[in-house]
XYZ file of N, CA and C in Angstrom:
198
model
N -109.536 119.683 -51.936
C -108.870 119.031 -52.920
C -109.639 117.616 -53.217
N -109.599 117.296 -54.492
C -110.409 116.042 -54.958
C -109.475 115.013 -55.286
N -109.998 113.813 -55.228
C -109.251 112.650 -55.645
C -109.822 112.090 -56.893
N -108.969 111.409 -57.701
C -109.404 110.813 -58.946
C -108.442 109.737 -59.337
N -108.795 108.885 -60.273
C -107.954 107.819 -60.653
C -107.396 108.142 -62.104
N -106.094 107.812 -62.204
C -105.465 107.833 -63.655
C -105.425 106.468 -64.121
N -105.954 106.216 -65.335
C -105.965 104.955 -65.947
C -104.855 104.803 -67.027
N -104.171 103.629 -67.039
C -103.076 103.416 -67.942
C -103.138 102.003 -68.542
N -102.523 101.874 -69.703
C -102.366 100.541 -70.315
C -101.115 99.845 -69.676
N -100.754 98.734 -70.289
C -99.600 97.865 -69.748
C -98.321 98.617 -70.079
N -98.184 99.504 -70.948
C -97.026 100.354 -71.238
C -96.951 101.617 -70.449
N -97.934 101.879 -69.629
C -97.937 103.090 -68.884
C -98.480 104.330 -69.563
N -99.138 104.124 -70.690
C -99.702 105.252 -71.395
C -101.088 105.476 -70.894
N -101.508 106.701 -70.733
C -102.790 107.006 -70.243
C -103.958 106.521 -71.209
N -104.948 105.935 -70.669
C -106.112 105.521 -71.432
C -107.360 106.210 -70.875
N -108.456 106.209 -71.602
C -109.703 106.777 -71.113
C -110.334 105.883 -70.162
N -110.923 106.450 -69.098
C -111.726 105.734 -68.126
C -112.802 106.653 -67.584
N -113.578 106.170 -66.596
C -114.623 107.014 -66.013
C -114.044 108.287 -65.458
N -114.702 109.418 -65.637
C -114.279 110.733 -65.190
C -114.960 110.941 -63.840
N -114.499 110.266 -62.811
C -115.069 110.382 -61.471
C -114.139 111.121 -60.564
N -114.678 111.945 -59.740
C -113.924 112.613 -58.719
C -114.591 112.338 -57.349
N -113.699 112.364 -56.298
C -114.238 111.925 -54.991
C -113.750 112.902 -53.927
N -114.479 113.107 -52.893
C -114.212 114.100 -51.863
C -113.032 113.641 -50.993
N -112.827 112.399 -50.802
C -111.743 111.864 -49.967
C -111.255 110.537 -50.485
N -110.126 110.148 -49.948
C -109.486 108.946 -50.443
C -110.349 107.668 -50.235
N -110.960 107.597 -49.162
C -111.824 106.463 -48.779
C -112.938 106.287 -49.782
N -113.484 107.345 -50.249
C -114.603 107.205 -51.251
C -113.956 106.727 -52.613
N -112.775 107.269 -53.022
C -112.151 106.790 -54.238
C -111.820 105.353 -54.173
N -111.282 104.838 -53.016
C -110.980 103.506 -52.949
C -112.173 102.633 -52.822
N -113.225 103.005 -52.284
C -114.491 102.215 -52.282
C -115.018 102.083 -53.705
N -114.996 103.123 -54.388
C -115.438 103.161 -55.784
C -114.623 102.166 -56.577
N -113.239 102.346 -56.431
C -112.345 101.374 -57.129
C -112.602 99.925 -56.811
N -112.816 99.649 -55.578
C -113.058 98.299 -55.153
C -114.206 97.652 -55.927
N -115.268 98.485 -56.153
C -116.463 97.995 -56.836
C -116.269 97.980 -58.324
N -115.332 98.721 -58.920
C -115.173 98.927 -60.381
C -114.000 98.238 -61.032
N -113.094 97.733 -60.277
C -111.776 97.307 -60.814
C -111.961 96.269 -61.927
N -112.828 95.346 -61.747
C -112.957 94.328 -62.742
C -113.564 94.909 -64.059
N -114.393 95.769 -63.967
C -114.935 96.389 -65.164
C -113.973 97.187 -65.894
N -113.029 97.871 -65.132
C -111.900 98.668 -65.687
C -110.997 97.746 -66.394
N -110.593 96.619 -65.739
C -109.692 95.601 -66.385
C -110.318 95.123 -67.694
N -111.619 94.678 -67.545
C -112.292 94.236 -68.864
C -112.246 95.277 -69.907
N -112.193 96.584 -69.608
C -112.227 97.657 -70.635
C -110.811 97.977 -71.106
N -109.803 97.134 -70.555
C -108.455 97.429 -71.116
C -107.462 98.270 -70.225
N -107.964 98.624 -69.009
C -107.115 99.386 -68.130
C -106.256 98.361 -67.483
N -104.960 98.584 -67.497
C -103.973 97.617 -66.896
C -103.464 98.050 -65.604
N -103.521 99.400 -65.299
C -102.998 99.884 -64.032
C -103.587 101.239 -63.678
N -103.707 101.538 -62.436
C -104.249 102.818 -61.997
C -103.324 103.561 -60.984
N -103.473 104.802 -60.955
C -102.747 105.667 -59.954
C -103.807 106.578 -59.259
N -103.766 106.641 -57.968
C -104.702 107.543 -57.302
C -104.004 108.991 -57.219
N -104.812 109.909 -57.531
C -104.294 111.349 -57.552
C -105.055 112.159 -56.627
N -104.475 113.068 -55.931
C -105.116 114.121 -55.203
C -104.684 115.366 -55.827
N -105.708 116.019 -56.380
C -105.487 117.176 -57.364
C -104.635 116.436 -58.482
N -103.393 116.920 -58.643
C -102.454 116.333 -59.689
C -101.368 115.613 -59.048
N -101.318 115.532 -57.710
C -100.231 114.805 -56.995
C -100.510 113.370 -56.817
N -99.526 112.494 -57.088
C -99.780 111.064 -56.884
C -99.919 110.657 -55.467
N -100.886 109.966 -55.050
C -101.031 109.477 -53.726
C -100.318 108.129 -53.605
N -100.627 107.170 -54.598
C -99.923 105.953 -54.765
C -100.235 105.386 -56.140
N -99.409 104.497 -56.542
C -99.555 103.800 -57.790
C -98.298 104.049 -58.636
N -98.235 103.440 -59.825
C -99.326 102.694 -60.354
C -99.578 101.332 -59.696
N -100.832 100.850 -59.774
C -101.196 99.659 -59.124
C -101.813 98.769 -60.216
N -101.181 97.645 -60.414
C -101.642 96.745 -61.501
C -103.019 96.125 -61.176
N -103.801 96.068 -62.178
C -105.206 95.401 -61.976
C -104.965 93.873 -62.141
N -103.981 93.470 -62.772
C -103.685 92.046 -62.961
C -103.496 91.345 -61.575
N -102.850 92.053 -60.689
C -102.618 91.403 -59.381
C -103.820 91.299 -58.561
N -104.886 92.046 -58.985
C -106.132 91.959 -58.166
C -107.040 90.795 -58.618
N -106.659 90.220 -59.677
C -107.450 89.103 -60.198
C -107.242 87.794 -59.468
């Protein structure tokens, strides 16, 4: 099973973001740690971590990370 991020705006609507998949949760979180500011600058307001299509956690606001 792969991990990926769901990107959303402030109203919770899905928005486009990098189409990255990861082999495990740690890889997904490491990638996010390095990319969150660029995502926020591109208009992503919150993210949810998915394993296949099941939510692992989220939505997590990017505003709180600033």
